[in-house]
Amino acid sequence: MKVLDGCEFFPDIGIDVLIKKSLIKVSDDNQYLWMHALLQDMGRKVVEEKCVDEPGKRCRLWKERDVHHVLTKNTPLHKLKIVNLEGSENLIQTPDFTTTPKLEALIMEGSTRLVDVHPSIGVLKRLKLLNLRDGKSLSSLPTKIRMESLETLILSSCSNLIRFPEIDGKMEHLKTLDLSSCYKIEYLPVNLQQVEFLEELDLSETSITEPLPFIFLLKNIKILSFNGRKGPSYKSRPNLPSLFKVIQGRWMNPIAPMLPLLSGLNSLRELKLRDCNLCEGDIPRDTSGLSSLTDLDLSGNNFISVPASLTQLSKLEFLYLINCKKLKYLPELLAFPNPSKTFDIIIPGSEIPEWFSQQKSGFSIKIPLPINLRKDSQWIGVASCYSFVNNDASCDIEVVDCEAFIYCRNSEEASCNGSIFQGRNRRQIDWSGWLVGKRFNEPIMKDHLFLRYWPRNKLYPISMEDKYGDCETNNLWTTDCLDWKCDELELSFIKSSVKVKKCGVRIVYEKDLEEVKELQCHTTQSSPDHEHIHQHSAHNDDPSVSITSHIKGKRNIYEEAEEEGPQL
């Protein structure tokens, strides 16, 4: 948009015209744009016509014959900005890049036979993106790199890369560094601390065993990944037979002493510590410094209890505990979610507790709502429970949906916009769900209970104090009308591969909160051998988004607790 605006092309008007003519499509969040093939062909033709006989003078090359011509003739490419050689499995070495001084993006992902990268790559001053993902044959890069404009460096799955280059200069524009599955990289250069504006760092499955003291200097870091070490580098060291034990031993765990260094990273939003062999006591007691953390992945670790320090994370939305086989205890604030938030819990079991006062066989249930629903200030929400089993775990990802509908009558016979409603109006007020299937290590196959709690403002978000005042929530139907009388609630839990045996529901009042807590305590204490525990805060206020967008939440806990001995 900035480029078009700078050329005085009035992009807002032009793009709107293209959208109306179905030539382009823009995603709802304005992050993605799809282009019709006719528009793409027209753009390519315009570029070709500028330099018909000299492809080296074009700003873009996409035809194989043109690329072959400029590479074999060593043609200067002074205008070239993007080189995309993704999937070039026969590419063995790169050309000299001194002839492409304006290059901004170099993509060689999937060049699995690439063994030699020309040193000139390290001095491309305008390069913003370098992607060498899956360069499995690449063992080295230039000794030093000085890419002043580089924003994204992707070296993931370069499994034979031994050393990361020294950084010459500050490279202050670098935002993303991905070294995941670089199994043989054992250390990072000290001067990496100069990359102070780094926002995403992925060191998953590397061989780094020493704490990285420069981590605490990354004040702008938002995503940090240290996911497990399962690379082949450990098996390729016959002269160090105890290395595997060193990595696995709690007292020598390289991640544990690094965690306190993270406490001052108040910009950090996502922290991924999957399969890091974290044991009881390894997670610091003070996590208050991680004030922006929303996603925390502790899956596959060996602690027995989730540290109470995690309750200090006021913005935490997702907590992943997949395959934490020794986990037995959750801190209080995780066991009793906020009654003002929607949340889910999935636990093994087949009998719906009697506390759910209204029960019915099948996948849906309807209940009458209190007559004075709007004026009654004592009710705080609705709790539901479903007994189900997943009959088919063959799908990689399977979504189970939980829906809520309210039936309303218009007390004035007309809506706020003047249209007449005949009879009762059925309104969908929530639609969100859970993922089951092969994506999880052990898909849910036995009988389980799905519990969902909806807060009052989700089901009936109209202000009690001011009938015609502004509503603070973005519910699906708050802005339509304030004069409806709601008399019935319908809940359903559906998916083709999921068999729902029974439903239960209860309108929750303030006096019931203590009973809810006692019920959850009893469930946790009486089921120490639960194979799966999920807790998830479902949240969806936009009916226009796709089904995948409905799998969102404020907390997500997945526990697999088994009575097993220590695993070394």
XYZ file of N, CA and C in Angstrom, residues 276-495:
660
model
N 12.192 -30.775 27.396
C 13.473 -30.254 27.897
C 13.921 -30.949 29.173
N 13.256 -32.032 29.546
C 13.606 -32.789 30.744
C 13.590 -31.922 32.003
N 12.660 -31.007 32.070
C 12.515 -30.183 33.263
C 11.884 -31.022 34.368
N 12.501 -30.996 35.532
C 12.027 -31.792 36.661
C 11.457 -30.875 37.739
N 11.001 -31.481 38.812
C 10.431 -30.718 39.908
C 11.451 -29.710 40.432
N 11.060 -28.464 40.508
C 11.942 -27.426 41.024
C 12.747 -26.687 39.981
N 12.718 -27.146 38.740
C 13.515 -26.490 37.698
C 12.919 -25.163 37.243
N 11.607 -25.033 37.316
C 10.966 -23.786 36.902
C 11.084 -22.782 38.044
N 11.595 -21.584 37.782
C 11.831 -20.592 38.844
C 10.566 -20.258 39.625
N 10.763 -19.916 40.899
C 9.626 -19.542 41.736
C 9.071 -18.169 41.369
N 9.939 -17.320 40.856
C 9.504 -15.970 40.498
C 9.399 -15.848 38.984
N 8.188 -15.769 38.484
C 7.973 -15.586 37.045
C 7.249 -14.273 36.765
N 7.175 -13.419 37.765
C 6.406 -12.181 37.625
C 6.972 -11.270 36.547
N 8.274 -11.421 36.233
C 8.877 -10.575 35.210
C 8.370 -10.861 33.815
N 7.789 -12.042 33.613
C 7.259 -12.406 32.291
C 5.838 -11.858 32.165
N 5.732 -10.565 32.239
C 4.424 -9.922 32.350
C 3.601 -9.962 31.076
N 4.224 -10.277 29.929
C 3.489 -10.304 28.659
C 3.230 -11.719 28.161
N 3.661 -12.734 28.911
C 3.583 -14.116 28.437
C 2.138 -14.568 28.275
N 1.801 -15.032 27.068
C 0.458 -15.546 26.791
C 0.463 -17.039 26.498
N 1.579 -17.584 25.969
C 1.664 -18.993 25.589
C 2.869 -19.632 26.263
N 2.629 -20.734 26.976
C 3.707 -21.460 27.638
C 3.542 -22.944 27.357
N 4.551 -23.542 26.716
C 4.507 -24.967 26.370
C 5.514 -25.715 27.234
N 5.000 -26.517 28.165
C 5.838 -27.329 29.051
C 5.622 -28.816 28.784
N 5.154 -29.158 27.621
C 4.825 -30.545 27.286
C 6.052 -31.443 27.354
N 5.807 -32.714 27.711
C 6.860 -33.718 27.652
C 7.923 -33.596 28.715
N 7.644 -32.896 29.809
C 8.625 -32.750 30.880
C 8.292 -33.657 32.056
N 9.159 -33.643 33.081
C 9.082 -34.663 34.127
C 8.716 -34.135 35.508
N 8.210 -32.922 35.602
C 7.825 -32.415 36.911
C 6.530 -33.081 37.370
N 6.340 -33.096 38.671
C 5.167 -33.730 39.278
C 4.029 -32.728 39.441
N 4.377 -31.487 39.670
C 3.357 -30.459 39.873
C 3.667 -29.242 39.019
N 2.607 -28.569 38.592
C 2.776 -27.296 37.893
C 3.079 -26.247 38.952
N 4.217 -25.569 38.855
C 4.615 -24.623 39.901
C 3.568 -23.541 40.134
N 3.344 -23.227 41.394
C 2.391 -22.171 41.731
C 2.839 -20.823 41.194
N 4.136 -20.707 40.870
C 4.648 -19.438 40.341
C 3.978 -19.058 39.028
N 3.417 -20.038 38.327
C 2.769 -19.731 37.053
C 1.506 -18.903 37.247
N 0.986 -18.893 38.460
C -0.192 -18.063 38.712
C 0.156 -16.579 38.675
N 1.458 -16.261 38.668
C 1.881 -14.864 38.557
C 1.752 -14.347 37.126
N 1.557 -15.261 36.182
C 1.490 -14.877 34.770
C 0.079 -14.396 34.456
N -0.147 -13.133 34.667
C -1.505 -12.585 34.590
C -2.088 -12.610 33.186
N -1.255 -12.661 32.151
C -1.758 -12.636 30.777
C -1.717 -14.007 30.107
N -1.401 -15.041 30.865
C -1.290 -16.382 30.290
C -2.619 -16.832 29.697
N -2.599 -17.231 28.423
C -3.800 -17.690 27.731
C -3.738 -19.178 27.419
N -2.558 -19.692 27.074
C -2.412 -21.094 26.701
C -1.293 -21.721 27.529
N -1.615 -22.823 28.176
C -0.622 -23.605 28.902
C -0.708 -25.029 28.402
N 0.373 -25.536 27.787
C 0.382 -26.869 27.189
C 1.176 -27.820 28.085
N 0.531 -28.917 28.468
C 1.160 -29.934 29.308
C 0.988 -31.311 28.683
N 1.066 -31.375 27.361
C 0.892 -32.633 26.640
C 1.997 -33.613 27.028
N 1.598 -34.833 27.352
C 2.540 -35.915 27.630
C 3.443 -35.640 28.832
N 2.936 -34.904 29.812
C 3.639 -34.764 31.095
C 3.188 -35.929 31.974
N 3.830 -37.066 31.806
C 3.325 -38.318 32.367
C 3.427 -38.394 33.885
N 4.280 -37.570 34.495
C 4.419 -37.606 35.949
C 3.580 -36.542 36.645
N 2.903 -35.731 35.878
C 2.146 -34.615 36.444
C 0.969 -35.111 37.277
N 0.859 -34.586 38.502
C -0.230 -34.979 39.392
C -0.983 -33.788 39.978
N -0.331 -32.643 40.091
C -0.944 -31.533 40.811
C -0.938 -30.256 39.976
N -2.038 -29.517 40.082
C -2.163 -28.217 39.435
C -2.301 -27.147 40.511
N -1.739 -25.969 40.294
C -1.907 -24.896 41.278
C -3.356 -24.446 41.348
N -3.703 -23.801 42.431
C -5.107 -23.476 42.713
C -5.763 -22.664 41.610
N -5.085 -21.644 41.106
C -5.730 -20.776 40.130
C -5.910 -21.445 38.785
N -5.197 -22.548 38.545
C -5.422 -23.302 37.322
C -6.529 -24.322 37.526
N -6.685 -24.783 38.745
C -7.731 -25.767 39.016
C -9.108 -25.119 39.057
N -9.168 -23.849 39.442
C -10.443 -23.153 39.538
C -10.415 -21.930 38.640
N -10.762 -22.083 37.377
C -10.695 -20.966 36.440
C -11.606 -19.814 36.843
N -11.321 -18.667 36.292
C -12.076 -17.451 36.553
C -13.534 -17.630 36.123
N -14.498 -17.446 37.043
C -15.908 -17.644 36.671
C -16.418 -16.621 35.673
N -15.629 -15.601 35.350
C -16.054 -14.629 34.342
C -15.552 -14.995 32.960
N -14.853 -16.130 32.822
C -14.326 -16.571 31.536
C -14.932 -17.920 31.144
N -15.097 -18.106 29.835
C -15.512 -19.415 29.333
C -14.332 -20.369 29.434
N -14.574 -21.604 29.916
C -13.478 -22.566 29.968
C -14.003 -23.984 29.796
N -13.111 -24.875 29.382
C -13.416 -26.293 29.183
C -12.491 -27.133 30.037
N -12.980 -28.309 30.417
C -12.142 -29.329 31.050
C -12.507 -30.664 30.421
N -11.505 -31.455 30.043
C -11.740 -32.807 29.526
C -10.992 -33.783 30.422
N -11.725 -34.722 31.005
C -11.131 -35.707 31.902
C -11.701 -37.086 31.584
N -10.977 -38.151 31.920
C -11.527 -39.494 31.742
C -12.742 -39.697 32.640
N -13.707 -40.449 32.158
C -14.898 -40.728 32.943
C -16.105 -40.935 32.052
N -17.138 -41.544 32.614
C -18.343 -41.825 31.830
C -19.619 -41.376 32.524
N -19.556 -41.117 33.831
C -20.754 -40.751 34.580
C -20.786 -39.245 34.827
N -21.860 -38.607 34.381
C -22.028 -37.179 34.622
C -22.418 -36.965 36.085
N -21.712 -36.111 36.825
C -22.022 -35.896 38.244
C -23.458 -35.426 38.455
N -24.029 -35.821 39.583
C -25.406 -35.446 39.906
C -25.561 -33.941 40.084
N -24.450 -33.251 40.309
C -24.497 -31.794 40.482
C -25.146 -31.116 39.280
N -24.993 -31.720 38.096
C -25.655 -31.190 36.902
C -27.122 -31.603 36.980
N -27.944 -30.673 37.420
C -29.306 -30.983 37.844
C -30.213 -31.483 36.727
N -29.961 -31.095 35.490
C -30.797 -31.549 34.376
C -29.940 -32.356 33.409
N -30.345 -33.607 33.159
C -29.560 -34.503 32.318
C -30.453 -35.170 31.283
N -29.822 -35.554 30.158
C -30.584 -36.148 29.063
C -29.645 -36.977 28.198
N -30.114 -38.106 27.682
C -29.331 -38.927 26.760
C -29.236 -38.227 25.404
N -28.124 -38.459 24.707
C -27.953 -37.852 23.395
C -26.956 -36.717 23.401
N -26.850 -36.034 22.251
C -25.811 -35.024 22.075
C -26.282 -33.595 22.336
N -27.575 -33.386 22.642
C -28.053 -32.027 22.885
C -29.074 -32.019 24.009
N -29.249 -30.851 24.588
C -30.193 -30.707 25.690
C -30.742 -29.281 25.678
N -32.038 -29.149 26.017
C -32.676 -27.846 26.138
C -33.168 -27.677 27.564
N -33.011 -26.463 28.089
C -33.507 -26.180 29.436
C -34.229 -24.838 29.425
N -35.288 -24.705 30.231
C -35.954 -23.399 30.347
C -35.087 -22.445 31.157
N -35.115 -21.188 30.794
C -34.362 -20.174 31.517
C -35.257 -19.501 32.547
N -34.673 -19.001 33.644
C -35.482 -18.321 34.666
C -36.279 -17.168 34.070
N -37.469 -16.951 34.612
C -38.355 -15.907 34.088
C -37.711 -14.532 34.212
N -37.104 -14.277 35.342
C -36.472 -12.972 35.573
C -34.977 -13.027 35.264
N -34.664 -13.619 34.140
C -33.267 -13.843 33.769
C -32.458 -12.551 33.790
N -33.031 -11.470 33.256
C -32.284 -10.235 33.098
C -32.117 -9.467 34.408
N -33.117 -9.572 35.261
C -33.084 -8.802 36.503
C -32.423 -9.563 37.644
N -32.279 -10.869 37.478
C -31.696 -11.687 38.542
C -30.180 -11.511 38.545
N -29.643 -10.882 39.564
C -28.207 -10.611 39.627
C -27.418 -11.750 40.259
N -28.094 -12.803 40.711
C -27.411 -13.867 41.435
C -26.821 -14.941 40.520
N -27.407 -15.136 39.342
C -26.871 -16.180 38.465
C -25.640 -15.641 37.743
N -24.616 -16.475 37.588
C -23.340 -16.019 37.032
C -22.957 -16.748 35.752
N -23.661 -17.852 35.422
C -23.317 -18.563 34.201
C -24.033 -19.890 34.094
N -23.612 -20.688 33.116
C -24.202 -22.008 32.880
C -23.076 -23.022 32.738
N -23.192 -24.143 33.445
C -22.218 -25.233 33.353
C -22.857 -26.418 32.647
N -22.102 -27.058 31.760
C -22.617 -28.224 31.043
C -21.591 -29.342 31.080
N -22.064 -30.566 30.884
C -21.185 -31.734 30.908
C -21.688 -32.747 29.886
N -20.746 -33.340 29.138
C -21.089 -34.310 28.099
C -20.225 -35.552 28.282
N -20.859 -36.706 28.231
C -20.142 -37.974 28.256
C -19.956 -38.434 26.817
N -18.687 -38.622 26.382
C -18.447 -38.931 24.973
C -17.268 -39.883 24.814
N -17.185 -40.467 23.613
C -16.030 -41.273 23.232
C -15.731 -40.976 21.772
N -14.449 -40.872 21.445
C -14.031 -40.622 20.066
C -13.842 -41.964 19.375
N -14.696 -42.286 18.424
C -14.663 -43.595 17.773
C -13.599 -43.726 16.696
N -13.058 -42.613 16.229
C -12.109 -42.668 15.118
C -10.965 -41.703 15.370
N -9.802 -42.236 15.696
C -8.622 -41.400 15.916
C -7.678 -41.460 14.728
N -8.163 -41.955 13.591
C -7.304 -42.085 12.411
C -7.026 -40.736 11.760
N -7.914 -39.761 11.983
C -7.711 -38.434 11.399
C -6.573 -37.725 12.127
N -5.792 -36.985 11.356
C -4.681 -36.249 11.951
C -5.201 -35.177 12.899
N -6.197 -34.438 12.457
C -6.825 -33.415 13.285
C -8.338 -33.561 13.171
N -8.990 -33.731 14.296
C -10.445 -33.856 14.341
C -10.974 -32.802 15.311
N -11.991 -32.083 14.898
C -12.555 -31.023 15.723
C -13.893 -31.467 16.290
N -14.062 -31.316 17.590
C -15.357 -31.557 18.212
C -15.927 -30.199 18.614
N -17.176 -29.973 18.244
C -17.786 -28.660 18.415
C -18.777 -28.650 19.568
N -18.779 -27.572 20.293
C -19.775 -27.345 21.333
C -20.499 -26.050 20.990
N -21.830 -26.136 20.862
C -22.614 -24.987 20.425
C -23.653 -24.623 21.476
N -24.011 -23.351 21.494
C -25.044 -22.872 22.412
C -25.997 -21.958 21.658
N -27.304 -22.182 21.875
C -28.341 -21.357 21.246
C -29.296 -20.860 22.328
N -29.800 -19.657 22.138
C -30.839 -19.129 23.025
C -32.080 -18.828 22.195
N -33.241 -19.223 22.711
C -34.523 -18.937 22.060
C -35.144 -17.712 22.737
N -35.544 -16.749 21.911
C -36.045 -15.483 22.442
C -37.392 -15.121 21.827
N -38.159 -14.326 22.563
C -39.392 -13.725 22.050
C -39.244 -12.210 22.148
N -39.744 -11.507 21.162
C -39.674 -10.056 21.176
C -40.863 -9.499 21.936
N -40.577 -8.801 23.025
C -41.664 -8.326 23.875
C -42.481 -7.213 23.244
N -41.908 -6.508 22.279
C -42.622 -5.400 21.641
C -43.079 -5.744 20.231
N -42.908 -7.010 19.833
C -43.287 -7.502 18.515
C -42.414 -6.951 17.392
N -41.519 -6.075 17.694
C -40.651 -5.512 16.660
C -39.239 -5.415 17.194
N -38.305 -5.576 16.307
C -36.910 -5.453 16.706
C -36.516 -3.994 16.706
N -35.292 -3.730 17.112
C -34.831 -2.356 17.194
C -34.766 -1.696 15.833
N -34.559 -2.469 14.783
C -34.467 -1.866 13.454
C -35.818 -1.841 12.738
N -36.873 -2.237 13.443
C -38.200 -2.098 12.883
C -38.756 -3.336 12.223
N -37.968 -4.367 12.009
C -38.483 -5.568 11.361
C -39.281 -6.400 12.354
N -40.254 -7.150 11.843
C -41.136 -7.932 12.705
C -40.615 -9.355 12.834
N -40.545 -9.877 14.063
C -40.165 -11.261 14.303
C -41.432 -12.058 14.576
N -41.609 -13.107 13.866
C -42.757 -13.975 14.071
C -42.331 -15.146 14.946
N -43.009 -15.330 16.082
C -42.699 -16.457 16.932
C -41.372 -16.278 17.649
N -40.696 -17.387 17.851
C -39.452 -17.378 18.617
C -38.254 -17.232 17.690
N -37.235 -16.588 18.187
C -36.018 -16.342 17.430
C -34.888 -17.182 18.024
N -34.237 -18.018 17.206
C -33.147 -18.893 17.667
C -31.811 -18.230 17.339
N -31.015 -17.950 18.372
C -29.757 -17.244 18.195
C -28.581 -18.112 18.640
N -27.594 -18.254 17.749
C -26.364 -18.950 18.147
C -25.480 -17.962 18.891
N -25.099 -18.315 20.104
C -24.301 -17.396 20.905
C -22.891 -17.900 21.144
N -22.618 -19.152 20.804
C -21.250 -19.655 20.950
C -21.051 -20.857 20.054
N -19.843 -20.947 19.514
C -19.465 -22.090 18.683
C -17.957 -22.231 18.761
N -17.492 -23.179 19.504
C -16.060 -23.411 19.650
C -15.861 -24.859 20.048
N -14.635 -25.334 19.994
C -14.442 -26.757 20.230
C -13.028 -27.138 20.579
N -12.755 -28.432 20.393
C -11.471 -29.013 20.771
C -10.928 -29.863 19.637
N -9.627 -30.061 19.653
C -8.963 -30.916 18.683
C -8.655 -32.268 19.307
N -9.007 -33.342 18.614
C -8.605 -34.687 19.011
C -8.068 -35.375 17.765
N -7.406 -36.517 17.929
C -6.890 -37.236 16.769
C -5.404 -37.501 16.884
N -4.776 -37.849 15.764
C -3.380 -38.268 15.758
C -2.417 -37.146 16.098
N -2.906 -35.926 16.092
C -2.032 -34.818 16.450
C -1.508 -34.984 17.870
N -2.308 -35.633 18.722
C -1.878 -35.905 20.079
C -1.162 -37.249 20.119
N -0.251 -37.392 21.086
C 0.531 -38.624 21.173
C -0.359 -39.842 21.386
N -1.362 -39.682 22.226
C -2.293 -40.772 22.499
C -3.712 -40.224 22.358
N -4.320 -40.359 21.185
C -5.648 -39.783 20.946
C -6.678 -40.291 21.947
N -7.655 -39.444 22.225
C -8.726 -39.805 23.153
C -9.596 -40.887 22.531
N -9.599 -42.069 23.128
C -10.391 -43.179 22.607
C -11.355 -43.730 23.653
N -11.004 -43.631 24.939
C -11.867 -44.146 25.989
C -12.928 -43.107 26.346
N -13.867 -43.516 27.223
C -14.912 -42.598 27.662
C -14.304 -41.397 28.390
N -14.769 -40.212 28.011
C -14.309 -38.986 28.648
C -15.502 -38.081 28.939
N -15.282 -37.160 29.857
C -16.263 -36.128 30.165
C -15.744 -34.785 29.670
N -16.609 -34.077 28.970
C -16.299 -32.729 28.497
C -17.145 -31.757 29.309
N -16.495 -30.880 30.067
C -17.205 -29.899 30.878
C -16.945 -28.508 30.313
N -17.994 -27.752 30.119
C -17.851 -26.369 29.657
C -18.671 -25.446 30.541
N -18.058 -24.314 30.848
C -18.737 -23.278 31.625
C -18.820 -22.009 30.785
N -20.042 -21.456 30.665
C -20.248 -20.176 29.988
C -20.566 -19.118 31.037
N -19.861 -18.004 31.063
C -20.212 -16.930 31.995
C -21.469 -16.199 31.545
N -22.066 -15.497 32.445
C -23.309 -14.779 32.176
C -23.178 -13.839 30.980
N -22.064 -13.084 30.909
C -21.938 -12.086 29.846
C -21.762 -12.709 28.471
N -21.498 -14.017 28.414
C -21.424 -14.698 27.123
C -22.816 -15.095 26.649
N -23.660 -15.513 27.590
C -24.994 -15.984 27.237
C -26.015 -14.853 27.174
N -25.842 -13.878 28.031
C -26.837 -12.803 28.105
C -26.116 -11.504 28.449
N -25.479 -10.876 27.456
C -24.548 -9.782 27.732
C -25.158 -8.396 27.837
N -26.455 -8.304 28.101
C -27.088 -6.991 28.183
C -26.974 -6.451 29.606
N -26.606 -5.212 29.728
C -26.431 -4.582 31.032
C -27.737 -4.572 31.814
N -27.671 -4.961 33.102
C -28.873 -4.954 33.927
C -29.205 -3.542 34.393
N -28.181 -2.711 34.600
C -28.402 -1.380 35.141
C -29.000 -0.428 34.110
N -28.534 -0.533 32.855
C -28.971 0.412 31.833
C -29.474 -0.360 30.630
N -30.774 -0.482 30.515
C -31.383 -1.298 29.471
C -30.970 -0.860 28.080
N -30.811 0.423 27.890
C -30.487 0.926 26.562
C -29.054 1.464 26.494
N -28.236 1.104 27.463
C -26.849 1.564 27.467
C -25.993 0.767 26.508
N -24.770 1.207 26.364
C -23.837 0.512 25.477
C -23.402 -0.791 26.111
N -23.270 -1.831 25.292
C -22.800 -3.126 25.763
C -21.288 -3.177 25.599
N -20.589 -3.668 26.607
C -19.139 -3.702 26.562
C -18.604 -4.930 25.854
N -19.423 -5.932 25.677
C -18.955 -7.170 25.063
C -19.251 -7.209 23.576
N -18.485 -7.991 22.833
C -18.672 -8.127 21.386
C -19.400 -9.415 21.057
N -20.455 -9.728 21.793
C -21.204 -10.950 21.543
C -21.885 -10.901 20.188
N -22.281 -12.077 19.690
C -22.838 -12.172 18.347
C -24.135 -11.394 18.175
N -24.861 -11.158 19.261
C -26.187 -10.580 19.068
C -26.499 -9.406 19.987
N -25.509 -8.855 20.675
C -25.786 -7.778 21.625
C -26.296 -6.523 20.962
N -25.844 -6.235 19.776
C -26.192 -4.965 19.146
C -27.538 -4.996 18.442
N -28.180 -6.163 18.370
C -29.429 -6.268 17.608
C -30.613 -5.637 18.334
N -30.847 -6.083 19.541
C -32.076 -5.654 20.213
C -31.966 -5.873 21.709
N -32.582 -4.990 22.481
C -32.527 -5.081 23.927
C -33.874 -5.467 24.539
N -34.857 -5.755 23.713
C -36.208 -5.998 24.211
C -36.652 -7.453 24.125
N -35.733 -8.372 23.854
C -36.118 -9.774 23.772
C -36.256 -10.385 25.159
N -37.169 -11.321 25.263
C -37.296 -12.128 26.468
C -36.796 -13.525 26.136
N -35.721 -13.931 26.787
C -35.115 -15.236 26.501
C -35.731 -16.278 27.421
N -36.213 -17.381 26.827
C -36.924 -18.359 27.648
C -36.362 -19.769 27.567
N -35.395 -20.040 26.678
C -34.897 -21.409 26.563
C -33.452 -21.406 26.061
N -32.658 -22.340 26.588
C -31.259 -22.496 26.188
C -31.051 -23.893 25.626
N -30.407 -23.989 24.453
C -30.102 -25.279 23.833
C -28.586 -25.431 23.718
N -28.073 -26.574 24.161
C -26.648 -26.872 24.093
C -26.453 -28.166 23.316
N -25.412 -28.215 22.479
C -25.135 -29.438 21.720
C -23.639 -29.635 21.572
N -23.245 -30.906 21.469
C -21.837 -31.307 21.370
C -21.767 -32.318 20.238
N -21.212 -31.914 19.080
C -21.368 -32.734 17.880
C -20.071 -32.909 17.109
N -19.944 -34.063 16.474
C -18.941 -34.378 15.457
C -19.201 -35.804 15.010
